[in-house]
Amino acid sequence: MNKAAFFKMSYGVYIVSSLKDNQFNGQIANSVFQATSDPPTFVASINKNNLTHEFISASRKFTVSILAQTAPMTLIGLFGFKSGREVNKFADISFKMGVLDVPIVLDHTVAYMEVEVIDEKDCGTHTLFIGRIVNCEILSDNEPMTYAYYHEIKGGKSPKNAPTFTEEKPALKQQPASVPEKGGIMEKYTCSICGYVYDPQQGDPESGVPKGTAFEELPDDWTCPVCGAEKSQFEKGG
Ligand code: FE
């Protein structure tokens, strides 16, 4: 059996959102698909350990935001690699409440759907939530992001709770290292958890790390700006 066959499937990259007791949460999902057209029904495969699963189980409704290729790794990291049990993912992003009174993420969203759960199927680690479309709209003409684009162009990885997660690590594409003005070579480093690349020429301005800071010079308590992984989880190359 060649599990690489799995990667020949094509998917999109979505944010599935729901709520419980006026608390919002959402997560990255690639396993969302249309099951029937008349009436239109959709299926979302959600990991039972995720807070979004708890929220959909409670509210019986969810929204799907279809992300554009322009979606930055920080947005994907926030919704794909952080838990709503630790952070309020909706604190600094734009969203609106739809007709189901469920939040819809608007940042880099091409189109969205509002879904009412009509059935569900236990699928081991995941639940398949089957839903009826209550409303859907197109927000932009931007190109939707495919899962392949996320992996190949943006260098992203699968969160461990994703249905398509595997332990295999894709080979890192080697690129020329950065050369600082004062000589010497500064290497890029890649987060083994989320795929974020630390580029010394860019630094990490959001964390106060100036341009031209070598990875080795980062403070010990510096963490991945996307997923929060520690320095030790970075690998040379990018
Ligand atoms: Fe990371």
XYZ file of C-alpha atoms and ligand atoms in Angstrom:
239
model
C 0.000 0.000 0.000
C 1.401 3.379 -1.002
C -0.038 6.069 1.242
C 1.399 8.721 -1.076
C -1.734 8.002 -3.104
C -3.610 10.009 -0.448
C -1.798 13.136 -1.602
C -3.238 12.767 -5.091
C -6.614 13.789 -3.654
C -7.348 17.495 -3.950
C -8.920 19.549 -1.184
C -9.532 23.134 -0.249
C -8.536 24.930 2.937
C -11.421 26.103 5.079
C -12.201 27.613 8.446
C -15.107 25.832 10.106
C -16.646 27.953 12.874
C -19.278 27.325 15.504
C -20.338 28.561 18.912
C -21.532 27.515 22.349
C -22.893 29.730 25.134
C -21.937 32.886 23.180
C -18.334 31.691 22.926
C -16.921 31.492 19.390
C -14.419 29.058 17.968
C -13.196 27.949 14.574
C -10.577 25.666 13.089
C -8.846 24.906 9.824
C -10.370 21.959 8.016
C -9.624 20.500 4.620
C -12.156 17.675 4.794
C -15.282 19.616 3.892
C -17.259 18.610 0.828
C -20.606 18.811 -0.885
C -22.550 15.545 -0.566
C -25.751 16.293 -2.494
C -27.116 19.135 -4.603
C -30.869 18.788 -4.185
C -31.275 19.738 -1.455
C -27.693 20.979 -1.034
C -25.976 19.196 1.833
C -22.397 19.433 3.001
C -20.192 17.264 5.221
C -17.421 18.390 7.565
C -15.048 15.910 9.216
C -14.066 17.274 12.631
C -11.679 15.744 15.196
C -13.427 14.787 18.415
C -10.659 16.379 20.512
C -11.183 19.821 18.992
C -13.157 22.547 20.719
C -15.010 23.183 17.439
C -16.339 19.615 17.677
C -17.730 20.352 21.130
C -19.327 23.560 19.831
C -20.931 21.955 16.747
C -22.223 19.082 18.897
C -23.843 21.627 21.204
C -25.203 24.190 18.704
C -25.909 21.831 15.767
C -24.722 24.479 13.317
C -21.498 25.704 11.738
C -20.132 27.993 9.033
C -17.478 27.293 6.409
C -15.163 30.062 5.173
C -13.361 29.132 1.957
C -9.876 30.640 2.196
C -8.088 32.442 -0.632
C -4.516 31.786 -1.712
C -3.730 35.137 -0.086
C -4.446 33.752 3.415
C -1.226 34.243 5.430
C 0.369 31.513 7.540
C -0.462 33.550 10.641
C -4.201 33.152 9.933
C -3.798 29.451 9.153
C -1.585 29.065 12.236
C -4.120 30.774 14.480
C -7.001 28.589 13.324
C -5.035 25.432 12.542
C -2.393 25.147 15.225
C -3.795 26.906 18.276
C -6.595 25.722 20.521
C -9.655 27.796 21.294
C -9.261 26.482 24.848
C -6.162 28.694 25.150
C -6.790 31.665 22.872
C -9.793 33.595 21.631
C -9.252 33.144 17.904
C -11.850 35.782 17.068
C -10.185 38.564 19.097
C -8.209 40.167 16.252
C -9.796 38.962 13.027
C -12.749 40.253 11.051
C -15.945 38.219 11.142
C -19.670 38.700 10.959
C -22.674 36.893 12.356
C -24.709 35.076 9.732
C -28.381 34.181 9.539
C -27.736 31.206 11.850
C -26.125 33.519 14.422
C -22.847 31.679 13.971
C -19.664 33.712 13.309
C -18.276 33.680 9.763
C -14.558 34.423 9.371
C -14.145 37.124 6.695
C -10.329 37.513 6.550
C -9.134 36.173 3.163
C -12.481 34.450 2.632
C -13.537 33.847 -0.974
C -16.993 32.516 -0.130
C -18.833 31.110 2.849
C -21.622 28.725 3.757
C -23.925 28.519 6.733
C -24.889 24.994 7.663
C -27.463 23.443 9.965
C -26.540 19.924 11.129
C -29.144 17.339 10.142
C -27.192 14.167 10.874
C -23.817 12.925 12.003
C -21.724 9.815 11.622
C -19.183 8.520 14.115
C -15.934 7.974 12.234
C -13.478 6.892 14.951
C -11.231 9.856 15.709
C -13.592 12.198 13.819
C -17.280 12.907 13.458
C -18.788 13.561 10.057
C -21.249 16.387 10.532
C -23.793 16.361 7.725
C -25.613 19.624 7.200
C -28.185 21.489 5.188
C -27.092 24.762 3.579
C -29.116 27.639 4.985
C -27.199 30.449 3.297
C -24.084 30.961 1.180
C -22.388 33.966 -0.418
C -19.361 34.852 -2.559
C -17.151 37.595 -1.101
C -14.317 37.959 -3.612
C -12.948 36.801 -6.955
C -9.656 35.717 -5.386
C -8.391 32.257 -6.173
C -9.371 29.702 -3.502
C -6.467 27.984 -1.777
C -6.092 24.278 -2.392
C -4.514 21.939 0.117
C -1.746 21.255 -2.422
C -1.055 25.003 -2.701
C -0.866 25.232 1.092
C 1.706 22.415 1.192
C 3.751 23.206 -1.900
C 3.695 26.988 -2.205
C 3.246 28.069 1.387
C 5.264 25.176 2.851
C 2.495 24.347 5.305
C 2.038 21.178 7.300
C -0.995 19.281 8.552
C -2.125 19.863 12.135
C -1.964 16.545 14.003
C -5.746 16.459 14.368
C -6.341 16.773 10.625
C -7.924 13.762 8.913
C -5.107 13.862 6.375
C -2.263 14.095 8.909
C 0.622 11.649 8.497
C 3.838 11.312 10.495
C 5.912 11.596 7.355
C 7.848 14.801 7.009
C 8.047 16.240 3.505
C 11.584 17.044 2.387
C 12.452 20.684 2.867
C 13.305 22.619 -0.239
C 16.790 23.986 0.173
C 17.189 27.622 -0.724
C 20.273 29.809 -0.642
C 21.071 31.006 2.866
C 20.903 34.709 3.697
C 24.162 36.615 3.677
C 24.277 39.427 6.247
C 26.037 42.724 5.512
C 28.809 42.018 8.009
C 29.727 38.706 6.371
C 29.049 35.140 7.414
C 26.000 33.113 6.423
C 22.712 33.033 8.277
C 20.563 30.001 7.666
C 16.808 29.895 7.464
C 15.087 27.558 9.922
C 11.728 25.840 9.506
C 9.222 25.011 12.228
C 8.680 21.240 12.186
C 5.184 21.705 13.601
C 3.578 24.230 11.252
C 6.068 24.863 8.466
C 6.733 28.529 9.305
C 10.139 29.594 7.987
C 12.280 31.896 10.125
C 14.196 34.102 7.707
C 17.047 36.046 9.382
C 16.708 38.762 6.740
C 13.120 39.365 7.846
C 13.520 38.763 11.577
C 10.262 38.467 13.503
C 9.004 42.056 13.822
C 5.788 40.998 15.594
C 7.918 39.566 18.415
C 10.368 42.472 18.425
C 13.148 40.572 16.645
C 14.899 42.968 14.230
C 15.930 42.123 10.666
C 19.354 40.546 10.437
C 19.018 38.425 13.589
C 20.480 34.935 13.138
C 18.311 32.059 14.365
C 21.024 31.158 16.884
C 20.798 34.682 18.355
C 17.061 34.453 19.052
C 16.253 34.464 22.780
C 15.754 30.995 24.312
C 12.135 31.776 25.090
C 11.358 32.842 21.506
C 8.593 30.713 19.996
C 7.177 30.149 16.537
C 4.930 33.143 15.726
C 2.471 30.838 13.959
C 2.040 27.788 16.212
C 3.944 28.623 19.391
C 6.512 25.789 19.029
C 9.821 26.185 20.881
C 13.156 26.904 19.188
C 14.204 23.274 19.603
C 11.444 22.223 17.231
C 12.971 24.143 14.329
C 15.101 22.469 11.675
C 17.812 24.049 9.585
C 16.689 24.902 6.058
C 13.757 26.698 4.593
Fe 5.241 26.705 14.025
